[in-house]
PDB file of C-alpha atoms in Angstrom:
ATOM      1  CA  THR X   1      94.949  57.246  88.940  1.00 47.00           C
ATOM      2  CA  GLY X   2      92.657  56.282  86.220  1.00 56.00           C
ATOM      3  CA  GLY X   3      89.998  57.394  83.962  1.00 59.00           C
ATOM      4  CA  GLU X   4      87.143  55.942  82.013  1.00 61.00           C
ATOM      5  CA  VAL X   5      85.795  56.961  78.577  1.00 62.00           C
ATOM      6  CA  LEU X   6      82.719  55.630  76.954  1.00 63.00           C
ATOM      7  CA  LEU X   7      82.857  55.611  73.107  1.00 65.00           C
ATOM      8  CA  HIS X   8      79.949  54.846  70.792  1.00 67.00           C
ATOM      9  CA  VAL X   9      81.618  53.341  67.770  1.00 68.00           C
ATOM     10  CA  PRO X  10      79.873  52.313  64.500  1.00 72.00           C
ATOM     11  CA  ARG X  11      80.026  48.633  63.785  1.00 71.00           C
ATOM     12  CA  SER X  12      82.046  49.376  60.630  1.00 73.00           C
ATOM     13  CA  MET X  13      84.978  50.742  62.840  1.00 69.00           C
ATOM     14  CA  LEU X  14      85.310  47.621  65.224  1.00 70.00           C
ATOM     15  CA  ASP X  15      88.375  46.336  63.415  1.00 72.00           C
ATOM     16  CA  LYS X  16      90.036  49.749  62.762  1.00 74.00           C
ATOM     17  CA  SER X  17      92.348  51.892  64.764  1.00 76.00           C
ATOM     18  CA  ILE X  18      90.953  55.046  66.541  1.00 74.00           C
ATOM     19  CA  PRO X  19      93.022  58.247  66.545  1.00 76.00           C
ATOM     20  CA  PHE X  20      93.201  60.059  69.942  1.00 73.00           C
ATOM     21  CA  ASP X  21      94.426  63.433  71.146  1.00 74.00           C
ATOM     22  CA  VAL X  22      94.693  64.188  74.881  1.00 73.00           C
ATOM     23  CA  GLN X  23      94.458  67.729  76.357  1.00 72.00           C
ATOM     24  CA  THR X  24      94.044  68.995  79.855  1.00 68.00           C
ATOM     25  CA  ALA X  25      90.375  69.810  80.683  1.00 65.00           C
ATOM     26  CA  GLY X  26      89.288  73.240  79.738  1.00 64.00           C
ATOM     27  CA  SER X  27      92.524  74.240  78.094  1.00 69.00           C
ATOM     28  CA  ALA X  28      94.453  73.572  74.895  1.00 67.00           C
ATOM     29  CA  ILE X  29      97.558  72.174  76.526  1.00 72.00           C
ATOM     30  CA  HIS X  30      98.411  69.202  74.346  1.00 72.00           C
ATOM     31  CA  ILE X  31      99.494  66.122  76.300  1.00 72.00           C
ATOM     32  CA  ALA X  32      99.578  63.157  73.841  1.00 72.00           C
ATOM     33  CA  SER X  33      98.225  61.747  70.626  1.00 73.00           C
ATOM     34  CA  GLY X  34      98.305  58.377  68.883  1.00 74.00           C
ATOM     35  CA  MET X  35      96.295  55.461  67.544  1.00 75.00           C
ATOM     36  CA  MET X  36      94.397  52.967  69.600  1.00 73.00           C
ATOM     37  CA  GLN X  37      93.383  49.472  68.386  1.00 73.00           C
ATOM     38  CA  LEU X  38      90.089  48.120  69.627  1.00 71.00           C
ATOM     39  CA  ASN X  39      90.117  44.834  71.525  1.00 68.00           C
ATOM     40  CA  SER X  40      94.001  44.871  71.728  1.00 70.00           C
ATOM     41  CA  GLU X  41      96.397  44.288  74.523  1.00 71.00           C
ATOM     42  CA  ARG X  42      97.314  47.240  76.844  1.00 73.00           C
ATOM     43  CA  GLN X  43      99.102  49.910  74.775  1.00 75.00           C
ATOM     44  CA  GLN X  44     101.394  52.648  76.040  1.00 76.00           C
ATOM     45  CA  TRP X  45     102.423  56.119  74.669  1.00 72.00           C
ATOM     46  CA  THR X  46     104.905  58.724  76.127  1.00 71.00           C
ATOM     47  CA  LEU X  47     103.309  61.966  77.239  1.00 69.00           C
ATOM     48  CA  ASP X  48     104.759  65.254  75.856  1.00 69.00           C
ATOM     49  CA  CYS X  49     105.477  66.639  79.315  1.00 69.00           C
ATOM     50  CA  GLY X  50     106.777  63.434  80.887  1.00 69.00           C
ATOM     51  CA  GLY X  51     105.114  60.252  82.104  1.00 72.00           C
ATOM     52  CA  PHE X  52     103.052  57.845  80.089  1.00 72.00           C
ATOM     53  CA  LEU X  53      99.532  57.057  78.992  1.00 72.00           C
ATOM     54  CA  GLU X  54      98.378  53.492  79.181  1.00 74.00           C
ATOM     55  CA  SER X  55      95.231  52.370  77.388  1.00 71.00           C
ATOM     56  CA  GLU X  56      93.210  49.317  76.969  1.00 69.00           C
ATOM     57  CA  ILE X  57      89.892  49.370  74.880  1.00 66.00           C
ATOM     58  CA  HIS X  58      87.378  46.599  75.084  1.00 64.00           C
ATOM     59  CA  VAL X  59      84.273  46.442  72.954  1.00 65.00           C
ATOM     60  CA  GLU X  60      80.942  45.581  74.366  1.00 64.00           C
ATOM     61  CA  LYS X  61      77.523  46.112  72.925  1.00 61.00           C
ATOM     62  CA  ALA X  62      75.976  49.475  74.106  1.00 56.00           C
ATOM     63  CA  LYS X  63      73.311  49.235  76.739  1.00 56.00           C
ATOM     64  CA  THR X  64      72.239  52.842  76.198  1.00 51.00           C
ATOM     65  CA  PRO X  65      71.593  54.668  72.896  1.00 52.00           C
ATOM     66  CA  PRO X  66      74.427  57.100  71.733  1.00 51.00           C
ATOM     67  CA  GLY X  67      74.164  60.569  73.170  1.00 48.00           C
ATOM     68  CA  THR X  68      72.555  59.498  76.446  1.00 47.00           C
ATOM     69  CA  MET X  69      74.117  59.406  79.838  1.00 46.00           C
ATOM     70  CA  ARG X  70      75.081  56.034  81.088  1.00 46.00           C
ATOM     71  CA  ARG X  71      74.679  56.818  84.774  1.00 44.00           C
ATOM     72  CA  ALA X  72      73.044  59.599  86.852  1.00 44.00           C
ATOM     73  CA  SER X  73      75.590  62.177  88.135  1.00 47.00           C
ATOM     74  CA  THR X  74      74.867  61.260  91.689  1.00 53.00           C
ATOM     75  CA  THR X  75      75.650  57.668  90.910  1.00 68.00           C
ATOM     76  CA  THR X  76      78.891  58.708  89.334  1.00 75.00           C
ATOM     77  CA  ARG X  77      79.842  60.951  92.400  1.00 79.00           C
ATOM     78  CA  ALA X  78      79.053  57.983  94.748  1.00 82.00           C
ATOM     79  CA  ARG X  79      81.281  55.701  92.659  1.00 83.00           C
ATOM     80  CA  ILE X  80      84.009  58.215  92.803  1.00 83.00           C
ATOM     81  CA  VAL X  81      83.832  58.513  96.521  1.00 86.00           C
ATOM     82  CA  GLU X  82      83.565  54.671  97.014  1.00 86.00           C
ATOM     83  CA  ARG X  83      86.645  54.213  94.833  1.00 86.00           C
ATOM     84  CA  LEU X  84      88.574  56.860  96.695  1.00 88.00           C
ATOM     85  CA  GLU X  85      87.712  55.422 100.033  1.00 88.00           C
ATOM     86  CA  ARG X  86      88.814  51.866  98.864  1.00 86.00           C
ATOM     87  CA  LEU X  87      92.086  53.244  97.410  1.00 87.00           C
ATOM     88  CA  PHE X  88      92.920  55.307 100.486  1.00 89.00           C
ATOM     89  CA  ASP X  89      91.631  52.629 102.986  1.00 85.00           C
ATOM     90  CA  VAL X  90      89.420  55.257 104.817  1.00 85.00           C
ATOM     91  CA  LYS X  91      87.852  54.117 108.032  1.00 84.00           C
ATOM     92  CA  ASP X  92      86.665  57.476 109.293  1.00 81.00           C
ATOM     93  CA  GLY X  93      86.352  60.286 106.706  1.00 78.00           C
ATOM     94  CA  ALA X  94      85.992  63.010 109.344  1.00 81.00           C
ATOM     95  CA  ALA X  95      89.439  62.243 110.854  1.00 82.00           C
ATOM     96  CA  LYS X  96      91.291  61.435 107.590  1.00 88.00           C
ATOM     97  CA  VAL X  97      93.804  63.734 106.010  1.00 91.00           C
ATOM     98  CA  VAL X  98      95.716  63.140 102.802  1.00 93.00           C
ATOM     99  CA  MET X  99      99.477  63.503 102.575  1.00 92.00           C
ATOM    100  CA  PRO X 100     101.806  62.902  99.671  1.00 92.00           C
ATOM    101  CA  ALA X 101     102.805  59.413 100.741  1.00 91.00           C
ATOM    102  CA  ASP X 102      99.107  58.394 100.956  1.00 91.00           C
ATOM    103  CA  LEU X 103      98.584  59.843  97.496  1.00 92.00           C
ATOM    104  CA  GLY X 104     101.508  57.958  96.052  1.00 89.00           C
ATOM    105  CA  LEU X 105     100.342  54.642  97.641  1.00 89.00           C
ATOM    106  CA  ALA X 106      96.713  55.223  96.304  1.00 89.00           C
ATOM    107  CA  MET X 107      98.043  55.864  92.818  1.00 87.00           C
ATOM    108  CA  ARG X 108     100.075  52.578  92.882  1.00 84.00           C
ATOM    109  CA  ASN X 109      96.996  50.779  94.299  1.00 81.00           C
ATOM    110  CA  ALA X 110      94.844  52.168  91.424  1.00 80.00           C
ATOM    111  CA  GLY X 111      97.332  50.720  88.861  1.00 73.00           C
ATOM    112  CA  VAL X 112      96.902  47.338  90.408  1.00 70.00           C
ATOM    113  CA  LEU X 113      93.162  47.651  90.352  1.00 65.00           C
ATOM    114  CA  ASN X 114      93.097  48.909  86.820  1.00 64.00           C
ATOM    115  CA  ALA X 115      95.241  46.012  85.692  1.00 62.00           C
ATOM    116  CA  LYS X 116      92.750  43.520  87.185  1.00 63.00           C
ATOM    117  CA  SER X 117      89.660  45.092  85.758  1.00 59.00           C
ATOM    118  CA  SER X 118      90.284  44.492  82.057  1.00 52.00           C
ATOM    119  CA  LYS X 119      86.784  43.361  81.059  1.00 50.00           C
ATOM    120  CA  ARG X 120      85.159  46.872  80.579  1.00 48.00           C
ATOM    121  CA  GLN X 121      85.632  49.393  77.756  1.00 43.00           C
ATOM    122  CA  SER X 122      88.005  52.038  79.188  1.00 46.00           C
ATOM    123  CA  THR X 123      91.202  53.897  78.865  1.00 48.00           C
ATOM    124  CA  LYS X 124      93.660  53.747  81.699  1.00 49.00           C
ATOM    125  CA  PHE X 125      95.940  56.695  82.632  1.00 50.00           C
ATOM    126  CA  GLU X 126      98.866  55.858  84.943  1.00 53.00           C
ATOM    127  CA  SER X 127     101.932  57.690  85.844  1.00 61.00           C
ATOM    128  CA  ARG X 128     104.527  57.632  88.684  1.00 75.00           C
ATOM    129  CA  LEU X 129     105.070  61.119  90.148  1.00 86.00           C
ATOM    130  CA  ALA X 130     108.158  62.045  92.110  1.00 87.00           C
ATOM    131  CA  PRO X 131     107.801  62.746  95.870  1.00 88.00           C
ATOM    132  CA  GLU X 132     108.304  66.475  95.292  1.00 91.00           C
ATOM    133  CA  ASP X 133     105.577  66.394  92.578  1.00 91.00           C
ATOM    134  CA  LEU X 134     103.171  64.629  95.020  1.00 93.00           C
ATOM    135  CA  ASP X 135     103.942  67.474  97.525  1.00 93.00           C
ATOM    136  CA  GLU X 136     103.140  70.067  94.957  1.00 92.00           C
ATOM    137  CA  VAL X 137      99.906  68.326  94.019  1.00 93.00           C
ATOM    138  CA  VAL X 138      98.672  68.171  97.687  1.00 93.00           C
ATOM    139  CA  ILE X 139      99.550  71.844  98.193  1.00 93.00           C
ATOM    140  CA  GLU X 140      97.707  72.740  94.846  1.00 92.00           C
ATOM    141  CA  LEU X 141      94.687  70.740  95.864  1.00 93.00           C
ATOM    142  CA  LYS X 142      94.583  72.582  99.224  1.00 92.00           C
ATOM    143  CA  ARG X 143      94.883  75.973  97.481  1.00 90.00           C
ATOM    144  CA  ILE X 144      92.177  75.057  94.936  1.00 91.00           C
ATOM    145  CA  SER X 145      89.819  73.791  97.659  1.00 89.00           C
ATOM    146  CA  GLN X 146      90.202  76.947  99.613  1.00 87.00           C
ATOM    147  CA  LYS X 147      89.701  79.083  96.558  1.00 85.00           C
ATOM    148  CA  THR X 148      86.608  77.282  95.310  1.00 82.00           C
ATOM    149  CA  MET X 149      84.910  75.959  98.390  1.00 72.00           C
ATOM    150  CA  ALA X 150      85.268  79.075 100.531  1.00 65.00           C
ATOM    151  CA  LYS X 151      83.371  81.531  98.385  1.00 64.00           C
ATOM    152  CA  GLY X 152      82.144  84.457 100.441  1.00 58.00           C
ATOM    153  CA  LYS X 153      84.150  83.529 103.454  1.00 61.00           C
ATOM    154  CA  PRO X 154      87.197  85.431 104.639  1.00 58.00           C
ATOM    155  CA  ARG X 155      90.355  84.144 102.824  1.00 60.00           C
ATOM    156  CA  LYS X 156      92.649  81.969 104.802  1.00 61.00           C
ATOM    157  CA  SER X 157      96.343  81.810 103.938  1.00 61.00           C
ATOM    158  CA  VAL X 158      97.299  78.506 102.390  1.00 60.00           C
ATOM    159  CA  SER X 159      99.795  76.595 104.544  1.00 67.00           C
ATOM    160  CA  LEU X 160     102.793  75.242 102.708  1.00 75.00           C
ATOM    161  CA  GLN X 161     102.365  71.993 104.534  1.00 86.00           C
ATOM    162  CA  PRO X 162     101.453  69.216 102.054  1.00 90.00           C
ATOM    163  CA  VAL X 163      98.466  67.918 103.894  1.00 92.00           C
ATOM    164  CA  ILE X 164      94.683  68.262 103.001  1.00 92.00           C
ATOM    165  CA  SER X 165      91.493  67.101 104.733  1.00 91.00           C
ATOM    166  CA  TRP X 166      89.779  64.105 103.347  1.00 92.00           C
ATOM    167  CA  SER X 167      86.561  66.019 102.569  1.00 90.00           C
ATOM    168  CA  SER X 168      88.443  68.783 100.669  1.00 91.00           C
ATOM    169  CA  PHE X 169      90.338  66.112  98.727  1.00 93.00           C
ATOM    170  CA  VAL X 170      87.254  64.261  97.721  1.00 91.00           C
ATOM    171  CA  GLU X 171      85.518  67.440  96.673  1.00 90.00           C
ATOM    172  CA  CYS X 172      88.517  68.323  94.457  1.00 91.00           C
ATOM    173  CA  MET X 173      88.679  64.819  92.824  1.00 90.00           C
ATOM    174  CA  GLN X 174      85.002  65.243  91.851  1.00 88.00           C
ATOM    175  CA  MET X 175      85.640  68.538  90.023  1.00 88.00           C
ATOM    176  CA  GLU X 176      85.319  67.981  86.296  1.00 84.00           C
ATOM    177  CA  ASN X 177      87.672  70.810  85.426  1.00 86.00           C
ATOM    178  CA  LEU X 178      90.254  70.458  88.196  1.00 89.00           C
ATOM    179  CA  PRO X 179      93.391  70.997  86.027  1.00 89.00           C
ATOM    180  CA  THR X 180      92.162  74.311  84.810  1.00 89.00           C
ATOM    181  CA  PHE X 181      92.600  75.886  88.260  1.00 89.00           C
ATOM    182  CA  THR X 182      96.363  75.847  87.678  1.00 88.00           C
ATOM    183  CA  SER X 183      98.821  75.791  84.858  1.00 87.00           C
ATOM    184  CA  GLY X 184     101.998  74.157  83.532  1.00 87.00           C
ATOM    185  CA  HIS X 185     103.357  70.991  85.145  1.00 88.00           C
ATOM    186  CA  ALA X 186     100.945  71.399  88.116  1.00 89.00           C
ATOM    187  CA  ALA X 187      98.045  71.098  85.712  1.00 89.00           C
ATOM    188  CA  LEU X 188      99.448  67.899  84.208  1.00 89.00           C
ATOM    189  CA  HIS X 189     100.158  66.480  87.647  1.00 90.00           C
ATOM    190  CA  LEU X 190      96.462  67.188  88.746  1.00 89.00           C
ATOM    191  CA  PHE X 191      95.289  65.587  85.537  1.00 88.00           C
ATOM    192  CA  ILE X 192      97.402  62.449  86.205  1.00 87.00           C
ATOM    193  CA  VAL X 193      96.198  62.175  89.834  1.00 88.00           C
ATOM    194  CA  GLN X 194      92.580  62.697  89.034  1.00 83.00           C
TER     195      GLN X 194
END
């Protein structure tokens, strides 16, 4: 649905292209590579496994010295939850479940929001997933949630119904290494959704 990368670039590189290589988190699965031009219009590259990568890089003067965190992790987690609640139009998190159609709509909404927010330095990842891919993503998220969140508890069997509770969905979206819990196209799909 989108991602954000903060780069500290020396002043001498401001009018040059930056090479990039994208891999799934925690593995060596190559997804894409290319050259990005700073302060250029939105650029697009085809992913090796299908879909595409869109990017837009804007330069702004750094507010923090290189090597330091821009925000506290709790602030980042709160921003993720806030963004997810806005994308999924959540009124009551305790009663909310996420189904493939909800996920597809949220991904489209994220694309619209990303297009509107072009003033910050970031890279945007967007892709359209087929309905059967969205089903697979929701089932994988439920499996990952039960595997990671239920440590020490008796194992429940994973239902093949593509529906996941809102709280489990949010916890999965906040995992830094989410795609590493699966492999192949499922890992790529989780990377795209996250």
